[in-house]
Coordinates of C-alpha atoms in Angstrom, one line a residue:
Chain A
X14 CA 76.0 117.8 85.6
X15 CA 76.1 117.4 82.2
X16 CA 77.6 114.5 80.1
X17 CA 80.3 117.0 78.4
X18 CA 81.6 118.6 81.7
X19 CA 81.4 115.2 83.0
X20 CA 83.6 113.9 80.4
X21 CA 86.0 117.0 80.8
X22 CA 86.2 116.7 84.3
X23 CA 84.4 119.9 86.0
X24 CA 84.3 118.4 89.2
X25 CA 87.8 117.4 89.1
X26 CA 88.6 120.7 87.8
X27 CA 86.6 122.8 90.6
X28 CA 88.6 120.9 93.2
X29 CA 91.9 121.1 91.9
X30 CA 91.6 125.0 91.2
X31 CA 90.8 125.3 95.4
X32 CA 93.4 123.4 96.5
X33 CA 95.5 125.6 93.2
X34 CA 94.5 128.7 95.1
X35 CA 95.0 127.8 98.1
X36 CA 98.5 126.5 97.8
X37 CA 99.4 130.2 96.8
X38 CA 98.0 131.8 99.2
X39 CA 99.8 132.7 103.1
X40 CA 99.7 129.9 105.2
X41 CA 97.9 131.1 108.6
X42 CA 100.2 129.0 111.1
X43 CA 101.8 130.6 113.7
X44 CA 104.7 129.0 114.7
X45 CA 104.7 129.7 118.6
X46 CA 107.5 130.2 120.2
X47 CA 109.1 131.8 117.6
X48 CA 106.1 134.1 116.8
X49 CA 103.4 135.2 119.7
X50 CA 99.9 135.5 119.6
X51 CA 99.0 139.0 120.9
X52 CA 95.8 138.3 123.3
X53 CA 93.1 140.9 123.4
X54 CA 92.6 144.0 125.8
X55 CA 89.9 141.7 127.6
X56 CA 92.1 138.7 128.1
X57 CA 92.1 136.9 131.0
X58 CA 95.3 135.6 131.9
X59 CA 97.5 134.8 135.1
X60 CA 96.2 136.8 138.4
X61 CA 98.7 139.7 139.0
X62 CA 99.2 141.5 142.9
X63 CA 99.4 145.6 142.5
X64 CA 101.5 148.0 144.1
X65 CA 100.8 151.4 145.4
X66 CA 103.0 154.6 146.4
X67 CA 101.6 155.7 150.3
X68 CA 101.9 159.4 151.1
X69 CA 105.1 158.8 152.8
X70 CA 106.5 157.6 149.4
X71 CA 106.9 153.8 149.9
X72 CA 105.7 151.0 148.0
X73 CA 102.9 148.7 149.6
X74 CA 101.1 146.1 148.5
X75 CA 96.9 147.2 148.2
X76 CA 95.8 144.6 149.2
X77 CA 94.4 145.5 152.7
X78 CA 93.3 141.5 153.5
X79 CA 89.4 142.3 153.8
X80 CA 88.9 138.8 151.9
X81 CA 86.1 139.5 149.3
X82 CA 88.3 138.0 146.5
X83 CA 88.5 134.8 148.8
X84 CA 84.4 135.1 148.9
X85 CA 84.1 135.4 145.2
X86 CA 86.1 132.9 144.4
X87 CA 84.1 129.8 143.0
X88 CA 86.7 127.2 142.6
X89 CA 87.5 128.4 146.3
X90 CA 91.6 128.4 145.4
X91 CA 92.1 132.0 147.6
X92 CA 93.9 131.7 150.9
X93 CA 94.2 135.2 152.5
X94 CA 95.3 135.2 156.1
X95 CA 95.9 139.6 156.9
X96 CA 97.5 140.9 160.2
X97 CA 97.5 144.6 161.3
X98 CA 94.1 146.7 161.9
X99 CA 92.6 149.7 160.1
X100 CA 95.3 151.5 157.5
X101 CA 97.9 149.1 158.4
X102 CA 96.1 145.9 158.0
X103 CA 98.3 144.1 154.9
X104 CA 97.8 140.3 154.2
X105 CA 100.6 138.0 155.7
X106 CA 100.1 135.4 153.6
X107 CA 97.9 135.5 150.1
X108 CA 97.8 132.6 148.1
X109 CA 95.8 131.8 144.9
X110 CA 96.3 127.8 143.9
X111 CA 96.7 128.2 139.8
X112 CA 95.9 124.8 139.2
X113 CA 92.1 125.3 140.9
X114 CA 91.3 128.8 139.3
X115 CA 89.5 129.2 136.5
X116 CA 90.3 132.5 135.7
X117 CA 86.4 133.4 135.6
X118 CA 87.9 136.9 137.0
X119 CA 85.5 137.7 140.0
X120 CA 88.1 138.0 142.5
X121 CA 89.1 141.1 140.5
X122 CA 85.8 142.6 140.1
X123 CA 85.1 141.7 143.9
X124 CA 88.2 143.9 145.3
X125 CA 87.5 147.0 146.6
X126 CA 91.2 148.5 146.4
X127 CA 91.8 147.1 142.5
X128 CA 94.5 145.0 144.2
X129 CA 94.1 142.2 141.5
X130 CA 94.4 142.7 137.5
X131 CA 94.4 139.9 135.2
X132 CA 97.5 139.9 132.8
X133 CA 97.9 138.9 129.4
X134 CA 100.4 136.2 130.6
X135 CA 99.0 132.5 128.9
X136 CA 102.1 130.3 129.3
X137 CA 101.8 129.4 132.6
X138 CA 102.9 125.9 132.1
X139 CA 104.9 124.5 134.8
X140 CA 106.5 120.9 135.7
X141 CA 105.2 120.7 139.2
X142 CA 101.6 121.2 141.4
X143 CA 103.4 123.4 143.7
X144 CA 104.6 125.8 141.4
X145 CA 101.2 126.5 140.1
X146 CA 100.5 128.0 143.8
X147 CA 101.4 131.7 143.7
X148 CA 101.9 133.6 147.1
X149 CA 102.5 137.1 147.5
X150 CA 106.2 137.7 146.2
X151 CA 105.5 135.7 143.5
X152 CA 102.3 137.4 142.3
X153 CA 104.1 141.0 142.6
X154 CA 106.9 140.3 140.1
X155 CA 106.4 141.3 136.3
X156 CA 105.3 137.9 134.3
X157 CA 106.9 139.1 131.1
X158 CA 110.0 137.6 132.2
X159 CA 108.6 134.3 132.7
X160 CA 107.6 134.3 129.0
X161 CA 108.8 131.1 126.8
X162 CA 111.1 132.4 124.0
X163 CA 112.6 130.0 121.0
X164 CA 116.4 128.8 120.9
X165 CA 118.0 128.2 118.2
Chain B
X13 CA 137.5 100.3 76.8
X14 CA 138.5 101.2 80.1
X15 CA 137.9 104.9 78.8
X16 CA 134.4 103.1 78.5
X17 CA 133.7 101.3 81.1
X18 CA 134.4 104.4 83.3
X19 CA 132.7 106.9 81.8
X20 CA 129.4 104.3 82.1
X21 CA 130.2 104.4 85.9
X22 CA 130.4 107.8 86.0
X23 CA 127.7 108.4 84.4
X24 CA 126.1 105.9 86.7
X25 CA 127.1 107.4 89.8
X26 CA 125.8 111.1 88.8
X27 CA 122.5 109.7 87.7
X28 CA 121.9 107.5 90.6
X29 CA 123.2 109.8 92.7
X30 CA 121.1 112.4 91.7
X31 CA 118.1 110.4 91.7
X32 CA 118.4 109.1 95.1
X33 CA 118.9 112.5 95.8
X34 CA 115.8 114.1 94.1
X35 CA 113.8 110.7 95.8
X36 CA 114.7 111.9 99.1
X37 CA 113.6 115.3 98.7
X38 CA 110.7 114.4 96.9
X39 CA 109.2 113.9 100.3
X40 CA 110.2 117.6 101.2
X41 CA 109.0 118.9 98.5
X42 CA 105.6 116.8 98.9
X43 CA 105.0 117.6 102.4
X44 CA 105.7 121.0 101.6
X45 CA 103.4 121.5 98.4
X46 CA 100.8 119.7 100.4
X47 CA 100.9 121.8 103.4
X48 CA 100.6 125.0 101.6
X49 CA 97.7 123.3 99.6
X50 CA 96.2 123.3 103.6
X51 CA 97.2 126.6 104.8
X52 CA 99.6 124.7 106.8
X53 CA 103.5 125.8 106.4
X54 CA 105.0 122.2 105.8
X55 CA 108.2 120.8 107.5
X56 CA 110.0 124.3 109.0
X57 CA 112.7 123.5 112.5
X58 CA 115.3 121.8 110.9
X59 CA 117.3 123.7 109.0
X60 CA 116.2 127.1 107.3
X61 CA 112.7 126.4 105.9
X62 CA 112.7 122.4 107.0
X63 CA 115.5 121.4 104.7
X64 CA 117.1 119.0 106.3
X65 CA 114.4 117.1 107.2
X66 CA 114.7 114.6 104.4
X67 CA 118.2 113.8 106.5
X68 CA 116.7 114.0 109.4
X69 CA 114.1 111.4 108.5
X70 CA 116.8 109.1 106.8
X71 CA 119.1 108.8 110.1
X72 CA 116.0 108.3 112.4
X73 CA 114.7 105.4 109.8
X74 CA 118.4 104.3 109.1
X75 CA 118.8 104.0 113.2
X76 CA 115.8 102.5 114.0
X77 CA 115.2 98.9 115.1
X78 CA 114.9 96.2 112.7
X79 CA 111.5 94.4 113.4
X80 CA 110.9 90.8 111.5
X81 CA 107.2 89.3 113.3
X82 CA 107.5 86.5 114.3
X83 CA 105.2 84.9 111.6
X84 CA 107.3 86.2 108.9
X85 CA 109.0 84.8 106.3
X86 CA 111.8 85.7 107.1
X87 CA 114.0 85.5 103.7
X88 CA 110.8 87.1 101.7
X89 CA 110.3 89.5 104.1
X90 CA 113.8 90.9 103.8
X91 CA 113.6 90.0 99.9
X92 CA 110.9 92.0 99.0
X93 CA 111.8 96.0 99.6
X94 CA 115.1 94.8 98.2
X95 CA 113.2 93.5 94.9
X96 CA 110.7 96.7 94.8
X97 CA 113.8 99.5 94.9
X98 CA 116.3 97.8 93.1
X99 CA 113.6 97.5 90.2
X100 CA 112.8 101.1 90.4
X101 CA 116.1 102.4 90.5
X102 CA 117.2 100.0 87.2
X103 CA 114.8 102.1 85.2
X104 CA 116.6 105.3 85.6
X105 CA 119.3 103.0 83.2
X106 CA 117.6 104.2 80.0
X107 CA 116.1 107.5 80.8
X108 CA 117.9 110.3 78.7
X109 CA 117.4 113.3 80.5
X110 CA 119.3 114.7 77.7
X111 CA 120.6 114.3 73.7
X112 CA 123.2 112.6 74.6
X113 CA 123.0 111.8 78.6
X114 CA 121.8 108.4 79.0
X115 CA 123.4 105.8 81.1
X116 CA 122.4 103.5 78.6
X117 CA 120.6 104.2 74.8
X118 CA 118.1 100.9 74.3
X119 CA 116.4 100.7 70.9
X120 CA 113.3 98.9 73.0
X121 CA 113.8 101.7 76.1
X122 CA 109.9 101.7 76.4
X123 CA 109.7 97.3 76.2
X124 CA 112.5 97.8 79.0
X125 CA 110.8 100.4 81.2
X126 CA 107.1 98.7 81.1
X127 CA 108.7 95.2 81.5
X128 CA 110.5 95.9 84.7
X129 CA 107.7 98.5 85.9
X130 CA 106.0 94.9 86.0
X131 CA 108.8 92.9 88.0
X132 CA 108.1 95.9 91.0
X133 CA 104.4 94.4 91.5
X134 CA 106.1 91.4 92.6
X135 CA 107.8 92.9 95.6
X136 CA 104.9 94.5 96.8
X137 CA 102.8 91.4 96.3
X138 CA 105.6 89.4 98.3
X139 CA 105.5 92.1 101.1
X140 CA 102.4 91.7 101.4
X141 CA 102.7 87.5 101.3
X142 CA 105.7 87.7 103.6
X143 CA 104.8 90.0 106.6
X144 CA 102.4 86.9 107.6
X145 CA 99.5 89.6 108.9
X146 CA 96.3 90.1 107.7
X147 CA 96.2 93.9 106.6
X148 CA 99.5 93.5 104.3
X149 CA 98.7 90.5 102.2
X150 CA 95.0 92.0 101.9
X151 CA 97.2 95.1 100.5
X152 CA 99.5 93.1 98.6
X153 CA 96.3 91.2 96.9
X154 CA 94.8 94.6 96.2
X155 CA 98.3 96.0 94.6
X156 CA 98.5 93.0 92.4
X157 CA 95.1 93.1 91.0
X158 CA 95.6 97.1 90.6
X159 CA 99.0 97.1 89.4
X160 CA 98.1 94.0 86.6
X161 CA 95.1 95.8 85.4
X162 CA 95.9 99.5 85.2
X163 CA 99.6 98.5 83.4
X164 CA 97.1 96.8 80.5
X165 CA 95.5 100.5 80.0
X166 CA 98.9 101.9 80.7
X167 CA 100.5 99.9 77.9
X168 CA 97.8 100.9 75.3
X169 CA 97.6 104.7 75.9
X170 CA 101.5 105.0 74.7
X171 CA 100.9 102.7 71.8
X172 CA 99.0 106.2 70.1
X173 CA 102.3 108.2 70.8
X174 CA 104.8 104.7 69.6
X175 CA 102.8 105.0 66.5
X176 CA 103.6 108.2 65.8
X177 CA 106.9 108.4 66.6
X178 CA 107.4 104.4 65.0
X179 CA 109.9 103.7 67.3
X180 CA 110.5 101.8 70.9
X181 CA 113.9 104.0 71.3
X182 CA 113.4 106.8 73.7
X183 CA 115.8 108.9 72.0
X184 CA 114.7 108.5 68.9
X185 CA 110.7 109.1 70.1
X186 CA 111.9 112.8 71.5
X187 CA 113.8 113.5 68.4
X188 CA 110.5 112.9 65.7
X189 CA 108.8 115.2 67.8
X190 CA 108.7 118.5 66.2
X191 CA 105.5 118.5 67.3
X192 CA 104.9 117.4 71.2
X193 CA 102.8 114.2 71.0
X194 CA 100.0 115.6 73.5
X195 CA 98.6 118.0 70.6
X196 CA 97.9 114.8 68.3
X197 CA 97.6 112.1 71.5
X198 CA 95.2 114.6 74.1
X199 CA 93.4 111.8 75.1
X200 CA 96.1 109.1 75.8
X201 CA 98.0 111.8 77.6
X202 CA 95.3 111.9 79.9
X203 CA 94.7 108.5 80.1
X204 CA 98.3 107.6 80.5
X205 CA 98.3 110.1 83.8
X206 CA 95.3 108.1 85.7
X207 CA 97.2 104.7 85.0
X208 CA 100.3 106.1 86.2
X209 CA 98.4 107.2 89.2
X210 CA 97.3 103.9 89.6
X211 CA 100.7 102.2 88.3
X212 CA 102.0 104.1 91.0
X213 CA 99.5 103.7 93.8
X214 CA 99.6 107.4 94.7
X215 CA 96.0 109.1 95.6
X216 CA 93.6 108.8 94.3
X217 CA 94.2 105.4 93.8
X218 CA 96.7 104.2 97.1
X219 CA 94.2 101.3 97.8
X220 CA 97.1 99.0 98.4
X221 CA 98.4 101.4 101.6
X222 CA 94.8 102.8 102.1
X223 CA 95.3 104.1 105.8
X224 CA 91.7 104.3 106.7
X225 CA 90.9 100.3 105.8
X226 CA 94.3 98.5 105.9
X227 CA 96.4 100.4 108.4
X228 CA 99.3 100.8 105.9
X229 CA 99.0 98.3 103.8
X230 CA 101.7 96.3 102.7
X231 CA 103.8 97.6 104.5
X232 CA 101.8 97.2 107.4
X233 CA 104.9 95.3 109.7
X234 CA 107.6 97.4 107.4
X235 CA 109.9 99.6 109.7
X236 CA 113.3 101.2 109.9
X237 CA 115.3 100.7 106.7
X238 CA 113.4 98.2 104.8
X239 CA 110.2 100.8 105.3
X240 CA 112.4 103.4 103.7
X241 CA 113.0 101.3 100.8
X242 CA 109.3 101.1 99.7
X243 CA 109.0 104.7 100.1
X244 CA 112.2 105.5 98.2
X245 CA 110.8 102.8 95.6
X246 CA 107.4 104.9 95.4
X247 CA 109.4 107.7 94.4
X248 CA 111.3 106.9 92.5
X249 CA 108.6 105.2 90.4
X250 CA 106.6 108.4 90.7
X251 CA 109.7 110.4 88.7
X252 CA 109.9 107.2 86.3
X253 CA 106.3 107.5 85.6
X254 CA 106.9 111.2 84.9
X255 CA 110.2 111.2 82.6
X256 CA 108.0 108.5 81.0
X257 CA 105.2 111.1 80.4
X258 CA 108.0 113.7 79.3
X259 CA 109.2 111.9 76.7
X260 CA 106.4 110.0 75.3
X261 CA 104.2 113.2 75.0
X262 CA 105.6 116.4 76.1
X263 CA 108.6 116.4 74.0
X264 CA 111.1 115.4 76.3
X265 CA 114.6 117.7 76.2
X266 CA 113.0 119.7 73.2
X267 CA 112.5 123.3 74.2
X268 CA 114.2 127.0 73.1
X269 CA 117.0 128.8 74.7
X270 CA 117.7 126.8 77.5
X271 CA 119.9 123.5 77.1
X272 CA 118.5 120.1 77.0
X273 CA 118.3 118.5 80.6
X274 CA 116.9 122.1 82.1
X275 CA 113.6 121.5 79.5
X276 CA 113.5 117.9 81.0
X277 CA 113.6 119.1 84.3
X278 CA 111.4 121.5 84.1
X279 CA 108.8 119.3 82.7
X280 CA 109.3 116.7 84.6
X281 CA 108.9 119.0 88.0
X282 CA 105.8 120.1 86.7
X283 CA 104.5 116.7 86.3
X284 CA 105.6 116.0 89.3
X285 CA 104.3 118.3 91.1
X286 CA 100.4 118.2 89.3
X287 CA 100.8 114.3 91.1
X288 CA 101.3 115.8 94.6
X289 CA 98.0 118.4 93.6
X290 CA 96.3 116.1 92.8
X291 CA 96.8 114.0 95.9
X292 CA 96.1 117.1 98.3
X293 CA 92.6 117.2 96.5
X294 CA 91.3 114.1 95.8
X295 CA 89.4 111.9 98.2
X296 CA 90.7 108.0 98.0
X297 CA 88.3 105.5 95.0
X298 CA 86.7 102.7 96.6
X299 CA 88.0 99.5 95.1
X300 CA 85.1 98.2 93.3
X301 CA 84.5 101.6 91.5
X302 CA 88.5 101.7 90.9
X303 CA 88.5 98.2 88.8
X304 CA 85.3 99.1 87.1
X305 CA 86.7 102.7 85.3
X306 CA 89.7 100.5 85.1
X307 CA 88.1 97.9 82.7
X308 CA 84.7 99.5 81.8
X309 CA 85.8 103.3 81.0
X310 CA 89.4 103.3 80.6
X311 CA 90.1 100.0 78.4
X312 CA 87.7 100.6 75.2
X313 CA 89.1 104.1 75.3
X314 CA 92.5 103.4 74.7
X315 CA 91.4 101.0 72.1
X316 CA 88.8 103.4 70.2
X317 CA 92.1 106.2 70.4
X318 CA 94.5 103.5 68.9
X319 CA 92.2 103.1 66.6
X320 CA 91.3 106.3 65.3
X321 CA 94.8 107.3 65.6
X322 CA 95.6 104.4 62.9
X323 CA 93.2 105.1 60.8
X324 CA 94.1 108.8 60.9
X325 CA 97.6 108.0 60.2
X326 CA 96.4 105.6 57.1
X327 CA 94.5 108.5 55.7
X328 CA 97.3 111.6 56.6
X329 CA 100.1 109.3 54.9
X330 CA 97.9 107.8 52.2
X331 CA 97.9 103.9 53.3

């Protein structure tokens, strides 16, 4: 640097024209709960149970308790116990322990009836251990409602 | 004369009111203009846009506890943010932020403003005595030695604009102006900012508060209230230093169309607000290098521009 721009203070002048521009331009914050992130198509978020419509017209649950989600599982947090044989075999109790997954997603991939899907649902915050264990009602219902939202 | 006396109160009250006023958002306005300077959006939940934060702060400082340490002083320590805002606020006394709107018209308004701009160290330098901790009375020492040196370079970059004006009235310094005082005094004007800077301790030059070495400085064991008061004092030397700039080189009230006080204003804000730029872009001076463009660089500036501004003046007027 020469002695005149040193003297006219370039420098100082280059940084005070970045932090210039930059004081116009949008800030990038999101202000959560007021505004949402969107996640992406791929996101993996909260486990989710599926429904399907039989021949007879009722709603089941897919889920036919063969327990290859519980095998796939590496952080082990799957507890299926099924009743009924063939057709009618349904799980009578299914439990995935939120605060042990690692929503790696294999226990999707690993089901052979697409019973599982991973949501888009990321505030799954709660206040105590139990209620990060999800059974079978729990899983079925629609996250969306559970979403935070801002009060004024 | 009692016609008098109260229109000098109510003059009082707007000014002071105002100006405690304009202190207190200040620190909106800062953490806002900062912010943006970072991408970041600035104070935004209370109120619309943040706007009653500067309340918000004031009732959580005004409620707070009142902590003296135990090794304290305890008159000093309750003596000092006293000293330091009540000295700041007294200088708004000869500021005219308009013809004819000053509390008070002194024909030595710049003696006045310099001299008790000097009496403000002295809080900080007791604070920093007082708290009886380590971190403050380093900060304190620090503030003294700053404060004492950069008011020397401080004082000698206005002399250039006194001389051509030939007058210590502030009034009477805006009204010879026909020309603003920067266009002949460039280099003073420049100087003048960095000492106010540093009369001021705001970044680049906050060694006395420096966060990363002395915690807070001297007002390391400050909280609640008597806190407030040094920031309020800060302030409210920061728009001091800035009417000071606006009238001693930018013209003051001077300006077309719009009436008097808007022109101060506006200049003023500007000023203002090139302080808080600069301080979201410039990394902190370490103290040695601080004292040496203090004495080394600064100093025989001002001199050579006093100077050559006399002689200019001997040869433009013909001795």
């Amino acid at each position: 640097m020469g002695l005149i721009s040193k003297i006219f203070g370039k420098d100082l002048l280059i940084g005070l024209n970045r932090t210039g521009r930059y004081g116009v331009s949008k800030p990038i914050t999101m202000q959560y709960p007021k505004e949402k992130w969107t996640p992406y198509p791929a996101f993996r978020g909260t486990i989710r149970h599926l429904t399907k419509e039989t021949e007879e017209g009722e709603t089941r649950v897919r889920c036919n308790a063969c327990g290859l989600c519980a095998r796939a599982c590496p952080a082990e947090c799957i507890h299926i116990v099924g009743e009924g044989k063939g057709k009618d075999r349904v799980p009578k109790t299914f439990v995935i322990d939120f605060s042990r997954c690692l929503y790696c997603g294999l226990c999707v991939e690993a089901c052979p009836q697409d019973a599982l899907e991973m949501t888009s649902f990321y505030e799954s915050a709660v206040y105590t251990r139990e209620e990060m264990v999800f059974d079978l009602d729990k899983m079925l219902e629609d996250y969306s409602k559970w979403e935070r939202t801002f009060k004024k | 004369m009692l016609l008098e006396i109260g229109i000098a109160l109510l003059k009082i009250i707007v000014v002071f009111a105002l100006a405690l006023l304009t202190v207190a958002y200040l620190t909106y306005i800062e953490r806002k203009v900062i912010g943006h300077m970072q991408v970041r959006m600035g104070p935004m939940r209370v109120g619309p846009h943040g706007l009653l934060q500067p309340i918000a702060d004031g009732l959580k400082l005004f409620m707070k506890e009142d902590i003296v340490p135990y090794e304290a002083y305890r008159f000093t320590f309750y003596f000092a943010p006293i000293l330091t805002l009540v000295t700041a606020l007294i200088l708004f006394a000869v500021i005219p932020f308009d013809k004819h709107f000053a509390i008070t018209r002194l024909n030595i308004g710049v003696m006045y403003i310099l001299s008790i701009a000097s009496v403000g160290v002295l809080g900080i330098l007791l604070a920093g005595w007082a708290s009886g901790s380590k971190y403050p009375i380093l900060g304190g020492l620090r503030s003294a030695a700053q404060m004492l040196s950069y008011e020397i370079f401080l004082g000698f970059s206005i002399i250039g604009a006194l001389m051509i004006s030939g007058s210590l009235d502030l009034v009477k310094i805006v009204e010879s102006q026909h020309v603003w005082n920067i266009v002949y005094q460039p280099v003073a004007f420049v100087i003048y900012i960095i000492a106010a800077l540093g009369e001021i301790n705001r970044v680049p030059f906050d060694l006395p508060e420096a966060e990363t070495e002395l915690v807070a400085g001297f007002h390391t064991e400050y909280s609640g209230m008597k806190f407030a008061y040094f920031f309020l004092a800060e302030y409210a030397n920061m728009i001091i230093v800035c009417s000071m700039a606006t009238i001693l080189f930018l013209g003051g009230w001077r300006g077309p169309v719009l009436p008097g006080f808007v022109w101060f204003l506006i200049k003023l804000f500007a000023l203002i607000y090139f302080f808080i730029w600069v301080r979201a872009t410039f990394p902190r001076y370490r103290y040695d290098q601080f004292m040496k463009i203090g004495w080394k660089i600064m100093l025989p500036i001002v001199l050579a521009n006093i100077v050559v501004t006399g002689v200019v003046m001997m040869m433009v007027q013909g001795g």
